[in-house]
């Protein structure tokens, strides 16, 4: 698992939201994505600056049901992988 | 569309500085953040749908395979997206290598000694990099064309003309293509078919 994640350089994250779903235009790939609110929240947080998985978990841990806390790291890690696969984000220590 | 939850209504225009669309939409209100991951225990949903764009291919590619699709689109939009220094020399195409005297390795190196080949590809494996660059086997079709481009791309890597590529990148392309007829540059994207591979490799050369 990479240490830190950041928004892909040049990614503008132009988005519109309806009912906790967000349509995001990926200006780097030309694709348009429909994202849920959780993944969009991650993007918004990373837009403020790079963050580690641990920091993201800590950020959102206080907002969820304690019963779901154990699953949060895996959930966020899975979302990060999905977003990286779309070139919306990248790991800072990934090879070119 | 009028909607109380709509954000960042102004359409993005090319050349317009980044808009705070996502942050404005999600983190602008603390209450929105509080709803996040309410169903973490149920697993991640994340990306619900992607409407893919398959623009025309770029004539100049200066990123590795995983950044290819981004680079292609960015180039078509007039943007510069690269993980590589801007002052690198462009790669040479096979024909130029075939006529060039400045090889970074021996001209008699066999393709199969660089790119592992199955027994079905014996002819391709046994041809030298020079023979591939000279196009001896182009009658064999797309697979030979890909081998030819890989030979030239390998020389471009060795000579420092393609710093954004590695031999491992090229071997991965050949290995997966040889096995499956396609290549997946990164998770979550459409696999490249033979034509896509040819276009990508061609784009790394003049």
PDB file of N, CA and C in Angstrom, chain B residues 34-81:
ATOM      1  N   UNK B  34     -20.335  14.405   7.545  1.00  0.00           N
ATOM      2  CA  UNK B  34     -20.742  13.508   8.614  1.00  0.00           C
ATOM      3  C   UNK B  34     -21.456  12.274   8.082  1.00  0.00           C
ATOM      4  N   UNK B  35     -22.012  12.386   6.902  1.00  0.00           N
ATOM      5  CA  UNK B  35     -22.732  11.233   6.364  1.00  0.00           C
ATOM      6  C   UNK B  35     -21.793  10.200   5.741  1.00  0.00           C
ATOM      7  N   UNK B  36     -20.515  10.553   5.597  1.00  0.00           N
ATOM      8  CA  UNK B  36     -19.611   9.700   4.847  1.00  0.00           C
ATOM      9  C   UNK B  36     -19.408   8.332   5.492  1.00  0.00           C
ATOM     10  N   UNK B  37     -19.293   7.355   4.646  1.00  0.00           N
ATOM     11  CA  UNK B  37     -18.946   5.994   5.047  1.00  0.00           C
ATOM     12  C   UNK B  37     -19.926   5.443   6.084  1.00  0.00           C
ATOM     13  N   UNK B  38     -21.158   5.897   5.961  1.00  0.00           N
ATOM     14  CA  UNK B  38     -22.177   5.418   6.895  1.00  0.00           C
ATOM     15  C   UNK B  38     -22.399   3.920   6.733  1.00  0.00           C
ATOM     16  N   UNK B  39     -22.052   3.409   5.569  1.00  0.00           N
ATOM     17  CA  UNK B  39     -22.234   1.977   5.341  1.00  0.00           C
ATOM     18  C   UNK B  39     -20.892   1.310   5.064  1.00  0.00           C
ATOM     19  N   UNK B  40     -19.883   1.743   5.795  1.00  0.00           N
ATOM     20  CA  UNK B  40     -18.546   1.196   5.560  1.00  0.00           C
ATOM     21  C   UNK B  40     -18.533  -0.323   5.714  1.00  0.00           C
ATOM     22  N   UNK B  41     -19.298  -0.811   6.634  1.00  0.00           N
ATOM     23  CA  UNK B  41     -19.314  -2.250   6.857  1.00  0.00           C
ATOM     24  C   UNK B  41     -19.892  -3.032   5.698  1.00  0.00           C
ATOM     25  N   UNK B  42     -20.630  -2.344   4.837  1.00  0.00           N
ATOM     26  CA  UNK B  42     -21.243  -3.022   3.698  1.00  0.00           C
ATOM     27  C   UNK B  42     -20.312  -3.068   2.499  1.00  0.00           C
ATOM     28  N   UNK B  43     -19.122  -2.490   2.636  1.00  0.00           N
ATOM     29  CA  UNK B  43     -18.184  -2.511   1.523  1.00  0.00           C
ATOM     30  C   UNK B  43     -18.265  -1.251   0.697  1.00  0.00           C
ATOM     31  N   UNK B  44     -17.229  -1.051  -0.109  1.00  0.00           N
ATOM     32  CA  UNK B  44     -17.115   0.171  -0.903  1.00  0.00           C
ATOM     33  C   UNK B  44     -17.877   0.051  -2.202  1.00  0.00           C
ATOM     34  N   UNK B  45     -18.537   1.126  -2.571  1.00  0.00           N
ATOM     35  CA  UNK B  45     -19.169   1.207  -3.884  1.00  0.00           C
ATOM     36  C   UNK B  45     -18.303   2.040  -4.798  1.00  0.00           C
ATOM     37  N   UNK B  46     -18.053   3.268  -4.409  1.00  0.00           N
ATOM     38  CA  UNK B  46     -17.089   4.103  -5.122  1.00  0.00           C
ATOM     39  C   UNK B  46     -17.557   4.576  -6.467  1.00  0.00           C
ATOM     40  N   UNK B  47     -16.985   4.006  -7.495  1.00  0.00           N
ATOM     41  CA  UNK B  47     -17.263   4.427  -8.852  1.00  0.00           C
ATOM     42  C   UNK B  47     -18.493   3.679  -9.343  1.00  0.00           C
ATOM     43  N   UNK B  48     -19.557   4.424  -9.558  1.00  0.00           N
ATOM     44  CA  UNK B  48     -20.811   3.797  -9.943  1.00  0.00           C
ATOM     45  C   UNK B  48     -20.883   3.541 -11.436  1.00  0.00           C
ATOM     46  N   UNK B  49     -20.261   4.423 -12.196  1.00  0.00           N
ATOM     47  CA  UNK B  49     -20.391   4.333 -13.650  1.00  0.00           C
ATOM     48  C   UNK B  49     -19.306   5.190 -14.284  1.00  0.00           C
ATOM     49  N   UNK B  50     -18.793   4.734 -15.390  1.00  0.00           N
ATOM     50  CA  UNK B  50     -17.860   5.548 -16.161  1.00  0.00           C
ATOM     51  C   UNK B  50     -18.321   5.597 -17.602  1.00  0.00           C
ATOM     52  N   UNK B  51     -18.452   6.794 -18.094  1.00  0.00           N
ATOM     53  CA  UNK B  51     -18.730   6.996 -19.506  1.00  0.00           C
ATOM     54  C   UNK B  51     -17.394   7.252 -20.174  1.00  0.00           C
ATOM     55  N   UNK B  52     -16.933   6.238 -20.891  1.00  0.00           N
ATOM     56  CA  UNK B  52     -15.571   6.314 -21.426  1.00  0.00           C
ATOM     57  C   UNK B  52     -15.515   7.149 -22.686  1.00  0.00           C
ATOM     58  N   UNK B  53     -14.410   7.829 -22.799  1.00  0.00           N
ATOM     59  CA  UNK B  53     -14.129   8.582 -24.012  1.00  0.00           C
ATOM     60  C   UNK B  53     -12.971   7.919 -24.710  1.00  0.00           C
ATOM     61  N   UNK B  54     -13.090   7.683 -25.985  1.00  0.00           N
ATOM     62  CA  UNK B  54     -12.002   7.088 -26.755  1.00  0.00           C
ATOM     63  C   UNK B  54     -11.622   8.032 -27.879  1.00  0.00           C
ATOM     64  N   UNK B  55     -10.859   9.047 -27.522  1.00  0.00           N
ATOM     65  CA  UNK B  55     -10.512  10.051 -28.523  1.00  0.00           C
ATOM     66  C   UNK B  55      -9.535   9.498 -29.544  1.00  0.00           C
ATOM     67  N   UNK B  56      -9.298  10.276 -30.569  1.00  0.00           N
ATOM     68  CA  UNK B  56      -8.294   9.907 -31.546  1.00  0.00           C
ATOM     69  C   UNK B  56      -6.940   9.831 -30.890  1.00  0.00           C
ATOM     70  N   UNK B  57      -6.083   9.038 -31.467  1.00  0.00           N
ATOM     71  CA  UNK B  57      -4.809   8.774 -30.836  1.00  0.00           C
ATOM     72  C   UNK B  57      -3.846   9.948 -30.992  1.00  0.00           C
ATOM     73  N   UNK B  58      -3.037  10.116 -29.996  1.00  0.00           N
ATOM     74  CA  UNK B  58      -2.069  11.204 -30.029  1.00  0.00           C
ATOM     75  C   UNK B  58      -0.914  10.859 -30.957  1.00  0.00           C
ATOM     76  N   UNK B  59      -0.266  11.880 -31.456  1.00  0.00           N
ATOM     77  CA  UNK B  59       0.879  11.647 -32.323  1.00  0.00           C
ATOM     78  C   UNK B  59       2.164  11.662 -31.515  1.00  0.00           C
ATOM     79  N   UNK B  60       2.094  12.051 -30.257  1.00  0.00           N
ATOM     80  CA  UNK B  60       3.290  12.100 -29.433  1.00  0.00           C
ATOM     81  C   UNK B  60       2.946  11.680 -28.017  1.00  0.00           C
ATOM     82  N   UNK B  61       3.571  10.631 -27.554  1.00  0.00           N
ATOM     83  CA  UNK B  61       3.306  10.110 -26.216  1.00  0.00           C
ATOM     84  C   UNK B  61       4.597  10.168 -25.422  1.00  0.00           C
ATOM     85  N   UNK B  62       4.531  10.723 -24.242  1.00  0.00           N
ATOM     86  CA  UNK B  62       5.739  10.808 -23.433  1.00  0.00           C
ATOM     87  C   UNK B  62       5.502  10.357 -22.002  1.00  0.00           C
ATOM     88  N   UNK B  63       4.653   9.378 -21.855  1.00  0.00           N
ATOM     89  CA  UNK B  63       4.445   8.756 -20.552  1.00  0.00           C
ATOM     90  C   UNK B  63       4.432   7.255 -20.732  1.00  0.00           C
ATOM     91  N   UNK B  64       4.596   6.549 -19.622  1.00  0.00           N
ATOM     92  CA  UNK B  64       4.540   5.109 -19.664  1.00  0.00           C
ATOM     93  C   UNK B  64       3.135   4.615 -19.935  1.00  0.00           C
ATOM     94  N   UNK B  65       2.992   3.304 -20.098  1.00  0.00           N
ATOM     95  CA  UNK B  65       1.682   2.761 -20.446  1.00  0.00           C
ATOM     96  C   UNK B  65       0.571   3.151 -19.484  1.00  0.00           C
ATOM     97  N   UNK B  66       0.867   3.186 -18.197  1.00  0.00           N
ATOM     98  CA  UNK B  66      -0.200   3.468 -17.236  1.00  0.00           C
ATOM     99  C   UNK B  66      -0.725   4.891 -17.353  1.00  0.00           C
ATOM    100  N   UNK B  67       0.073   5.776 -17.902  1.00  0.00           N
ATOM    101  CA  UNK B  67      -0.397   7.138 -18.080  1.00  0.00           C
ATOM    102  C   UNK B  67      -0.821   7.444 -19.495  1.00  0.00           C
ATOM    103  N   UNK B  68      -0.850   6.409 -20.304  1.00  0.00           N
ATOM    104  CA  UNK B  68      -1.063   6.629 -21.728  1.00  0.00           C
ATOM    105  C   UNK B  68      -2.403   7.291 -22.035  1.00  0.00           C
ATOM    106  N   UNK B  69      -3.466   6.718 -21.511  1.00  0.00           N
ATOM    107  CA  UNK B  69      -4.767   7.239 -21.875  1.00  0.00           C
ATOM    108  C   UNK B  69      -4.925   8.687 -21.416  1.00  0.00           C
ATOM    109  N   UNK B  70      -4.378   8.983 -20.292  1.00  0.00           N
ATOM    110  CA  UNK B  70      -4.408  10.368 -19.834  1.00  0.00           C
ATOM    111  C   UNK B  70      -3.617  11.256 -20.763  1.00  0.00           C
ATOM    112  N   UNK B  71      -2.458  10.783 -21.165  1.00  0.00           N
ATOM    113  CA  UNK B  71      -1.615  11.592 -22.030  1.00  0.00           C
ATOM    114  C   UNK B  71      -2.250  11.805 -23.390  1.00  0.00           C
ATOM    115  N   UNK B  72      -2.869  10.752 -23.897  1.00  0.00           N
ATOM    116  CA  UNK B  72      -3.507  10.859 -25.207  1.00  0.00           C
ATOM    117  C   UNK B  72      -4.567  11.951 -25.185  1.00  0.00           C
ATOM    118  N   UNK B  73      -5.404  11.887 -24.199  1.00  0.00           N
ATOM    119  CA  UNK B  73      -6.477  12.856 -24.129  1.00  0.00           C
ATOM    120  C   UNK B  73      -5.945  14.245 -23.851  1.00  0.00           C
ATOM    121  N   UNK B  74      -4.980  14.321 -22.971  1.00  0.00           N
ATOM    122  CA  UNK B  74      -4.416  15.627 -22.657  1.00  0.00           C
ATOM    123  C   UNK B  74      -3.760  16.244 -23.888  1.00  0.00           C
ATOM    124  N   UNK B  75      -3.072  15.416 -24.642  1.00  0.00           N
ATOM    125  CA  UNK B  75      -2.428  15.934 -25.849  1.00  0.00           C
ATOM    126  C   UNK B  75      -3.475  16.434 -26.837  1.00  0.00           C
ATOM    127  N   UNK B  76      -4.555  15.704 -26.930  1.00  0.00           N
ATOM    128  CA  UNK B  76      -5.620  16.130 -27.841  1.00  0.00           C
ATOM    129  C   UNK B  76      -6.268  17.427 -27.384  1.00  0.00           C
ATOM    130  N   UNK B  77      -6.212  17.671 -26.096  1.00  0.00           N
ATOM    131  CA  UNK B  77      -6.802  18.896 -25.574  1.00  0.00           C
ATOM    132  C   UNK B  77      -5.789  20.022 -25.498  1.00  0.00           C
ATOM    133  N   UNK B  78      -4.578  19.745 -25.971  1.00  0.00           N
ATOM    134  CA  UNK B  78      -3.570  20.787 -25.955  1.00  0.00           C
ATOM    135  C   UNK B  78      -2.912  20.966 -24.611  1.00  0.00           C
ATOM    136  N   UNK B  79      -3.093  19.991 -23.715  1.00  0.00           N
ATOM    137  CA  UNK B  79      -2.489  20.087 -22.391  1.00  0.00           C
ATOM    138  C   UNK B  79      -1.197  19.300 -22.350  1.00  0.00           C
ATOM    139  N   UNK B  80      -0.366  19.611 -21.412  1.00  0.00           N
ATOM    140  CA  UNK B  80       0.902  18.910 -21.239  1.00  0.00           C
ATOM    141  C   UNK B  80       0.828  18.070 -19.987  1.00  0.00           C
ATOM    142  N   UNK B  81       0.831  16.789 -20.141  1.00  0.00           N
ATOM    143  CA  UNK B  81       0.795  15.900 -18.993  1.00  0.00           C
ATOM    144  C   UNK B  81       1.904  14.880 -19.163  1.00  0.00           C
TER     145      UNK B  81
END
